[in-house]
Short mmCIF file of C-alpha atoms in Angstrom, two decimals:
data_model
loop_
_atom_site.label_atom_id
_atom_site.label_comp_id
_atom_site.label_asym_id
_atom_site.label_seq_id
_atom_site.Cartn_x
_atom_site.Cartn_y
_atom_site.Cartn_z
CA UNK A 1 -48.95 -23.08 46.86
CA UNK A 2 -46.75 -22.61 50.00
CA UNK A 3 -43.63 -24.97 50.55
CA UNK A 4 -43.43 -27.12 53.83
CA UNK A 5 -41.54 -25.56 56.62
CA UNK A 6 -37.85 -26.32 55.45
CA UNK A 7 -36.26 -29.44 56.72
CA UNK A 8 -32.80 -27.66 57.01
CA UNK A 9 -32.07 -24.08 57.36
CA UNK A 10 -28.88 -22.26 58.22
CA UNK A 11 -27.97 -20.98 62.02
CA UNK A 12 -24.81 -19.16 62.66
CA UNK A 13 -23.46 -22.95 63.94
CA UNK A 14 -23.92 -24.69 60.57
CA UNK A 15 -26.86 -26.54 58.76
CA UNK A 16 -30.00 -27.28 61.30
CA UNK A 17 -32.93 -29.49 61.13
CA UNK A 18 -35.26 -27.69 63.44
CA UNK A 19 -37.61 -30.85 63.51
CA UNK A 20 -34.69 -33.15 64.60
CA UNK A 21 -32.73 -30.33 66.60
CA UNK A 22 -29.60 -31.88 65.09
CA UNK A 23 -26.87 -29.82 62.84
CA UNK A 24 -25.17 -31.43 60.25
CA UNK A 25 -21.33 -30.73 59.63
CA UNK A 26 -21.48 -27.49 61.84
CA UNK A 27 -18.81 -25.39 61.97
CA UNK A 28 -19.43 -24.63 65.88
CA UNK A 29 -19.75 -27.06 68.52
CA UNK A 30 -23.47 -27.76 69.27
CA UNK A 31 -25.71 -30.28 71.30
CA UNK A 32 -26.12 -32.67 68.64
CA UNK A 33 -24.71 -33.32 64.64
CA UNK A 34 -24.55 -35.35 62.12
CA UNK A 35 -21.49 -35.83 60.50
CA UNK A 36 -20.75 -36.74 57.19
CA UNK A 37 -17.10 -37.39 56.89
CA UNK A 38 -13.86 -36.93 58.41
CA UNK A 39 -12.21 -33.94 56.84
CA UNK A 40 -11.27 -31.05 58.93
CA UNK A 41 -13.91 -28.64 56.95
CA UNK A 42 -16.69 -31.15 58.16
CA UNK A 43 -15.52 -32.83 61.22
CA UNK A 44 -14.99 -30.26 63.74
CA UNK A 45 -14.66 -31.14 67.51
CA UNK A 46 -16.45 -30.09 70.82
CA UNK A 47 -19.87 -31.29 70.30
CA UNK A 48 -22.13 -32.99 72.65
CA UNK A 49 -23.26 -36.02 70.60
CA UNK A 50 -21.86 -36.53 67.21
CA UNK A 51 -23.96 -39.36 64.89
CA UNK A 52 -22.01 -40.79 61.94
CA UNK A 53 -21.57 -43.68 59.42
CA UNK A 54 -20.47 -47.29 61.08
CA UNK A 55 -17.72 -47.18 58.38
CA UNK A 56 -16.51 -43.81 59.40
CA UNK A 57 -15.62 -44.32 63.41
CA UNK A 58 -12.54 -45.36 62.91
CA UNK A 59 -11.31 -42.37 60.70
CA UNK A 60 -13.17 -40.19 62.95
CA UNK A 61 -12.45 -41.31 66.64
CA UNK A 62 -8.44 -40.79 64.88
CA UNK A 63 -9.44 -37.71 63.58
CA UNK A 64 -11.06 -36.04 66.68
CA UNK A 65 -10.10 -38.15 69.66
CA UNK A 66 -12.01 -41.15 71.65
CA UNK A 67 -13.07 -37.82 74.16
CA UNK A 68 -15.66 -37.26 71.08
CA UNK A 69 -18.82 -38.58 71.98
CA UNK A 70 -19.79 -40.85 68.75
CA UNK A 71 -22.88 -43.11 67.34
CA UNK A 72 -22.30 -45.09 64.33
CA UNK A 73 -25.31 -45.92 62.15
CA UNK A 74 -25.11 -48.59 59.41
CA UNK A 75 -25.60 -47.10 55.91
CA UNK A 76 -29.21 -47.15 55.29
CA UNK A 77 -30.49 -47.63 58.64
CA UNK A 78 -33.14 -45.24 60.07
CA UNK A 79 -32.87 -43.70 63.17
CA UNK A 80 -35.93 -41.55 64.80
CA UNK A 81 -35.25 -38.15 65.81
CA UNK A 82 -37.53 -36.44 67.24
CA UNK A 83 -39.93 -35.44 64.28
CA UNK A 84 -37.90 -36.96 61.48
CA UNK A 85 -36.22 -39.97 60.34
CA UNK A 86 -32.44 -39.91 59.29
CA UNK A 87 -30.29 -42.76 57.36
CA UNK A 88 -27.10 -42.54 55.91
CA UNK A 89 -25.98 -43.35 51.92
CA UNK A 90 -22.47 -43.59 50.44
CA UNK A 91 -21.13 -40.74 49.18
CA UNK A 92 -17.91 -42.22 48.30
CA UNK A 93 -15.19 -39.34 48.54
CA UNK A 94 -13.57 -41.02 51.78
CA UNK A 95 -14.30 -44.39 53.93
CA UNK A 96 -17.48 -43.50 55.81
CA UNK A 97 -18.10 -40.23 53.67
CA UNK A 98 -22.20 -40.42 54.04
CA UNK A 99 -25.25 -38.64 52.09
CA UNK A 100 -27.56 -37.48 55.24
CA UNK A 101 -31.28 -38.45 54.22
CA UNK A 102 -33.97 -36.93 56.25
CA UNK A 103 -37.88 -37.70 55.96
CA UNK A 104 -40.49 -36.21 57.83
CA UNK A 105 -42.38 -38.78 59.95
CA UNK A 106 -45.79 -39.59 60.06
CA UNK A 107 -47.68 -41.33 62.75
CA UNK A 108 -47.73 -44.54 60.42
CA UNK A 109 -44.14 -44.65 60.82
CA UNK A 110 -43.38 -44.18 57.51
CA UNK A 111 -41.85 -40.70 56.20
CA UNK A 112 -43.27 -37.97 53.56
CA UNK A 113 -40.91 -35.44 52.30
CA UNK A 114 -37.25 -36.53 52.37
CA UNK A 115 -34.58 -34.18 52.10
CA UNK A 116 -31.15 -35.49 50.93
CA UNK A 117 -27.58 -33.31 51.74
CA UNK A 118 -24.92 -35.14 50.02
CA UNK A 119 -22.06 -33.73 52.19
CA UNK A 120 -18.83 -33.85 49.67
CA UNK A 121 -19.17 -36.82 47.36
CA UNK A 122 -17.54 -38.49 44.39
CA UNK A 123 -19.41 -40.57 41.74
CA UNK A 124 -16.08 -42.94 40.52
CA UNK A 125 -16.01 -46.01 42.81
CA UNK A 126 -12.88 -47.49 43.81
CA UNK A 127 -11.55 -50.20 46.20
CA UNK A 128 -10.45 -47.44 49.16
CA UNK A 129 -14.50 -46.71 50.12
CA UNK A 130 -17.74 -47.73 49.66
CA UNK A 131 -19.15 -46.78 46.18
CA UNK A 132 -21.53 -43.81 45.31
CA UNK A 133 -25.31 -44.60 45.82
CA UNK A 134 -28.16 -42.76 44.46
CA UNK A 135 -30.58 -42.02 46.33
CA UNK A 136 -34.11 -40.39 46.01
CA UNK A 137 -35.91 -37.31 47.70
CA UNK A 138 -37.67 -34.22 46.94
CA UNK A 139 -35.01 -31.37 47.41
CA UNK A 140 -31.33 -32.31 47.41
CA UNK A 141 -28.61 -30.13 49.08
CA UNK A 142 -25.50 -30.38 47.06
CA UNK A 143 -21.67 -29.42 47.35
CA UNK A 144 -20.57 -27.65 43.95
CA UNK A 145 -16.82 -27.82 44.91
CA UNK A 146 -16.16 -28.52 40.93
CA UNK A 147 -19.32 -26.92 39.16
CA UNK A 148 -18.00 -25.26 36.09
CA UNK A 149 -18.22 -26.97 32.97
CA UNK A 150 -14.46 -27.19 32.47
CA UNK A 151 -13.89 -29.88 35.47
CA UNK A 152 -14.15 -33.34 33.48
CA UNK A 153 -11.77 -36.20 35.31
CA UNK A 154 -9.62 -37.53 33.13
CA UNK A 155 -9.49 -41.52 33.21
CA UNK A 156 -7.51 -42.20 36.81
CA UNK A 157 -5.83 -45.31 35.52
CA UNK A 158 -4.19 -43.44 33.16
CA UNK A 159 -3.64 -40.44 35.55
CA UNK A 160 -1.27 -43.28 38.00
CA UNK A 161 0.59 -44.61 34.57
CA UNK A 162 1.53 -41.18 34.51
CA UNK A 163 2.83 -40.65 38.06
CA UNK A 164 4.30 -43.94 37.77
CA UNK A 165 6.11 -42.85 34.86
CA UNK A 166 7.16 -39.74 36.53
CA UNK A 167 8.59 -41.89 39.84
CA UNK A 168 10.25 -43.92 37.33
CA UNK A 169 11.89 -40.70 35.86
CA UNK A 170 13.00 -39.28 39.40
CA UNK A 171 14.51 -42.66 39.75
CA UNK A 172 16.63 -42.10 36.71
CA UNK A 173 17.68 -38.74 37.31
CA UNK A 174 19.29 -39.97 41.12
CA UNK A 175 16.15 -38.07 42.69
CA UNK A 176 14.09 -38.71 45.55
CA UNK A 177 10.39 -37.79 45.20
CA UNK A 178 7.57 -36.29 47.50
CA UNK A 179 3.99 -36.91 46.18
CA UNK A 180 1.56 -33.88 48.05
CA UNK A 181 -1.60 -36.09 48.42
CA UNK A 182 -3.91 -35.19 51.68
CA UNK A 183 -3.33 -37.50 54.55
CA UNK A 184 -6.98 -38.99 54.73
CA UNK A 185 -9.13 -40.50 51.48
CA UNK A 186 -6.41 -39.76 48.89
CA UNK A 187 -3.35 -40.99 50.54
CA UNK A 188 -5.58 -44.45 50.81
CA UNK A 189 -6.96 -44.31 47.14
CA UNK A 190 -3.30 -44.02 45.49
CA UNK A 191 -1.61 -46.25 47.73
CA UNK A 192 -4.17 -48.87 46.61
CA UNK A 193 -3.75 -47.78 43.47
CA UNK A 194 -0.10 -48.22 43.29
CA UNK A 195 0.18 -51.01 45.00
CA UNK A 196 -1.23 -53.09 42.72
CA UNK A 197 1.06 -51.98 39.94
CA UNK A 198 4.08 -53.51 41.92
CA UNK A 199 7.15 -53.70 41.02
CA UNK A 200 7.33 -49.78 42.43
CA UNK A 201 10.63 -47.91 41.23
CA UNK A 202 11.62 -47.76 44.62
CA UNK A 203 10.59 -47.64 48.25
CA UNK A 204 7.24 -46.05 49.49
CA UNK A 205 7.21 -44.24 52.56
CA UNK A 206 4.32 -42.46 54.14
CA UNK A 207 4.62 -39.43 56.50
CA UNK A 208 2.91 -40.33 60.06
CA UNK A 209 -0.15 -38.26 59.59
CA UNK A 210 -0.91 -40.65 56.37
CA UNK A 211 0.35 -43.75 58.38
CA UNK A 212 -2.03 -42.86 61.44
CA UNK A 213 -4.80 -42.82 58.63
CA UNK A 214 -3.63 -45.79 57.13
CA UNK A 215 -4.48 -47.37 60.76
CA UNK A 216 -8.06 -46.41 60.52
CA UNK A 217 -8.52 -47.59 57.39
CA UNK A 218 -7.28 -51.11 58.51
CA UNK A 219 -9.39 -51.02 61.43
CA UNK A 220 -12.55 -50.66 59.19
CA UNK A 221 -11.36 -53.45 57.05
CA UNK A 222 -9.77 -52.16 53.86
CA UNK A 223 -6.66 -53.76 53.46
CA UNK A 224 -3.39 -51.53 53.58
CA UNK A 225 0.03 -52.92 54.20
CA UNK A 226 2.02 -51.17 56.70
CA UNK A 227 4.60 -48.77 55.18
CA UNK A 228 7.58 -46.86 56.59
CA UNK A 229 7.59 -43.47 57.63
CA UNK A 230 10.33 -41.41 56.12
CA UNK A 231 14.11 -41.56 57.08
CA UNK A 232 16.02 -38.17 57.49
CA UNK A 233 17.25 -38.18 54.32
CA UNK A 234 15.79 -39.75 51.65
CA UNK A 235 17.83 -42.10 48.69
CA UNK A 236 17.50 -41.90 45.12
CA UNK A 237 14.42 -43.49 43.63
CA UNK A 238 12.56 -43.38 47.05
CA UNK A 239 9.14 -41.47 47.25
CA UNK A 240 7.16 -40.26 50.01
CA UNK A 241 3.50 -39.32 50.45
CA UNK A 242 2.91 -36.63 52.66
CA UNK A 243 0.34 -33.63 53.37
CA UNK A 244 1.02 -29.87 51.41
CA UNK A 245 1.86 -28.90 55.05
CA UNK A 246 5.09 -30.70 55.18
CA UNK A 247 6.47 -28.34 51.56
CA UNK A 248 8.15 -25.62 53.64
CA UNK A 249 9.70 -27.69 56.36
CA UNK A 250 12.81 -28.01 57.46
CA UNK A 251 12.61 -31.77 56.45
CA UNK A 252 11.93 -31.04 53.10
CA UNK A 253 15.03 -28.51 53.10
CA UNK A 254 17.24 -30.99 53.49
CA UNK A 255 16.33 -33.18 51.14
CA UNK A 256 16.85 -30.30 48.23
CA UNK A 257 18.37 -30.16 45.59
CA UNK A 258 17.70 -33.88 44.76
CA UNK A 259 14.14 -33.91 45.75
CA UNK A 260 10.87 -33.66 43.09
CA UNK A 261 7.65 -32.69 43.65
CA UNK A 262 4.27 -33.60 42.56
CA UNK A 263 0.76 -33.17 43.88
CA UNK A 264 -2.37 -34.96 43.11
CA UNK A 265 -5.71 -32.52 43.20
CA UNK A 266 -8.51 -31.96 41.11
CA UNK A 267 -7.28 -28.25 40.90
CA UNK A 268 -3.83 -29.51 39.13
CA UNK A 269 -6.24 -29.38 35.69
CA UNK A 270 -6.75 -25.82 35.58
CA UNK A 271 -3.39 -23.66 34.68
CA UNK A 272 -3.91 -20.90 37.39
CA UNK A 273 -3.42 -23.23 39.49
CA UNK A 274 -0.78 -25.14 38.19
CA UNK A 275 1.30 -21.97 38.18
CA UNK A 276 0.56 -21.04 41.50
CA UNK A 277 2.66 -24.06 42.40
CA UNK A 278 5.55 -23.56 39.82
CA UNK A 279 8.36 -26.64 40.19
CA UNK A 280 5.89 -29.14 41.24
CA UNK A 281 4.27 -31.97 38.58
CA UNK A 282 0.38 -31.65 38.43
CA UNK A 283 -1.64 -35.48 38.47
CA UNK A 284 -5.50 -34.95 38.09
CA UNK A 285 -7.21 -36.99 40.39
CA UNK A 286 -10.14 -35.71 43.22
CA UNK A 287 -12.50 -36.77 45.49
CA UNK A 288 -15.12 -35.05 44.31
CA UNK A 289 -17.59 -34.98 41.43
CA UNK A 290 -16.65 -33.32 38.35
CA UNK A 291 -19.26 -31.59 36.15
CA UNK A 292 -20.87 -34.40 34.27
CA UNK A 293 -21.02 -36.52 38.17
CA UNK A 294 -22.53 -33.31 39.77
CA UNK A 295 -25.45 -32.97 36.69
CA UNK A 296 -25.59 -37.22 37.47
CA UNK A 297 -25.72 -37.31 40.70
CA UNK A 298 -28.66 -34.34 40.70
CA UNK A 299 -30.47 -36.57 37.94
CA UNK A 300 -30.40 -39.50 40.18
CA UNK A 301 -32.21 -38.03 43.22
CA UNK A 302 -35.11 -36.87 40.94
CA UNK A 303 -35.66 -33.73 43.39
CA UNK A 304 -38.09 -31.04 42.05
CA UNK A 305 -35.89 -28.78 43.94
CA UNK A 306 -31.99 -28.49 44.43
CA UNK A 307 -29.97 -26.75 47.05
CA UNK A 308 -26.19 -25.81 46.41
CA UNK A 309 -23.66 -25.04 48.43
CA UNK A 310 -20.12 -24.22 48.85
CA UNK A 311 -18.59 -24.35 45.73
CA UNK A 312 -18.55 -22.73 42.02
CA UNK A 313 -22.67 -22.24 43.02
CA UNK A 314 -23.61 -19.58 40.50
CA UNK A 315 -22.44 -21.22 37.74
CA UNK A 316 -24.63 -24.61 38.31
CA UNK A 317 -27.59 -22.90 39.21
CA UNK A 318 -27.58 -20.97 36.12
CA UNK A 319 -27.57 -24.28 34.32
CA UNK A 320 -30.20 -25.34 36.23
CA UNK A 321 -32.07 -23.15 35.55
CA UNK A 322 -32.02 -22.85 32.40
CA UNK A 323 -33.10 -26.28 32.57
CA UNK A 324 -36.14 -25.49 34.24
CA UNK A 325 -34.81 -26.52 37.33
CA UNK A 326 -36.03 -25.09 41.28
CA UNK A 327 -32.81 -23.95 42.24
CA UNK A 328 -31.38 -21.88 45.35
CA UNK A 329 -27.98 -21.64 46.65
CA UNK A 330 -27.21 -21.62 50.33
CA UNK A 331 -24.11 -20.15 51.82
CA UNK A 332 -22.15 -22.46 54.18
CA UNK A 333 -18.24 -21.77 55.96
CA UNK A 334 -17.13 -25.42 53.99
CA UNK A 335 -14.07 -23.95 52.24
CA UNK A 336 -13.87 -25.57 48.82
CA UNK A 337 -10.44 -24.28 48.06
CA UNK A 338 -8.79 -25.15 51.58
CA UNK A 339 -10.52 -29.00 50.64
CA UNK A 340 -9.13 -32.09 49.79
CA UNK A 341 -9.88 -32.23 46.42
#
């Protein structure tokens, strides 16, 4: 029995619906796309029309400028294009991170198959987005940033105790303290996070690409107090979060010797990569599904065929199959490691 023409396929500009003549995250700029969140990897300016989640404008007019032609589309809502009906589902990972649902229309209005690409998701909820939702369709497209058995989250609650504990430490020693979070999506989920574990050991500052995200975030109605940016020098017990960018900057020189270093990234579990960044403290926390939430999240759709994409691919889809699964992988320019994870 031959399969229906494919809802997406990939062109040299990113992932295409031919029936809706709409890309989704492409890496190019094209007529119209469908975004799914605001990370650089996915959000990419120039194109003519850019459709994304209501939730999301804020983060992505700051992101890639009011010039950026955008439509925001309540999560579920279906919009007709052309031959195919799209709506938008939580994803969780950042505020307005979306799952892209498209169905096939009929002349009755309704749709038949529905294709479902989750864009880069998380399955733990938390206050800083809107939570994970399931959703069902008949081939599922999904990012394997984490797919090898040994990615399992620990618990995150206990993941801040221990960063708290570690802040409380730098305090001790007379140090200051940098915390390498990115500036959108994890910045907002700590700082939440802490927050409501007040008294802090000392002051919180946030560098100005985390503040300016901060702003969005307010403007979409999650509540973040306004924090400091960081002084020349910082004092004993102080901590700043701030971008990887900002390690080898002259800033940062001056704050040595007195100055620690952590980072918070899914990677920080795995040793490699641990000792790639020798000196700095390692907290396990990501945006993204681990194993188990990848083999969930695939459950929940109930597709009779799955789609994955950038990402530890091979692995999965040997699983997969060994489950009996339909499984193919498709090659995309999302870069995993380059990521907030």
């Amino acid at each position: 029995m031959n399969r229906p023409a494919p809802l997406v396929v990939r062109r040299p500009e990113g992932l295409y619906c031919p029936q809706g003549d709409f890309f989704i995250d492409p890496w190019r700029p094209v007529d119209r796309a469908v975004i799914t969140h605001g990370h650089a990897d996915h959000a990419r300016p120039g194109h003519g029309h850019a459709l994304c989640s209501m939730r999301g404008l804020p983060v992505l007019r700051a992101r890639l400028g009011e010039a950026q032609s955008f439509q925001g589309l309540g999560f579920g809502q279906r919009l007709r294009l052309q031959d195919v009906w799209v709506s938008l589902h939580p994803a969780s990972h950042v505020l307005g991170a979306s799952q892209v649902l498209i169905e096939s229309a009929s002349a009755d209005g309704h749709g038949s198959e529905r294709w479902l690409v989750s864009g880069d998701y998380r399955v733990q909820n938390d206050p800083s987005c809107d939570a994970f939702e399931p959703v069902k369709a008949d081939v599922f497209i999904s990012e394997t940033t984490f797919g090898l058995p040994i990615y399992r989250w620990p618990n995150v609650a206990d993941e801040v105790a221990l960063l708290l504990d570690w802040w409380q430490t730098c305090r001790d020693e007379g140090r200051a303290a940098v915390l390498y979070t990115y500036a959108l999506g994890k910045a907002q989920r700590l700082l939440i996070a802490l927050l409501r574990l007040a008294p802090l050991p000392g002051t919180l500052f946030v560098h100005p690409s985390v503040a300016r995200m901060n702003e969005a975030y307010r403007e979409a109605g999650i509540a973040l107090p306004e924090l400091p940016t960081p002084p020349a020098m910082l004092s004993p017990g102080a901590m700043v979060l701030a971008p990887m960018a900002v390690q080898g900057s002259g800033w940062m020189q001056r704050q040595r010797p007195a100055l620690a270093e952590a980072m918070v990234s899914g990677w920080m579990l795995v040793r490699g990569h641990r000792r790639r960044h020798a000196g700095v403290r390692g907290f396990v926390i990501s945006d993204h599904a681990d194993w188990p939430g990848l083999l969930w999240a695939i459950d929940q759709t109930q597709a009779s065929r799955v789609v994955l994409t950038h990402g530890q691919t091979s692995s999965m889809a040997r699983y997969l199959k060994d489950q009996g699964r339909d499984v193919d992988t498709l090659e995309t320019e999302f870069d995993a490691q380059a990521a907030d994870v």
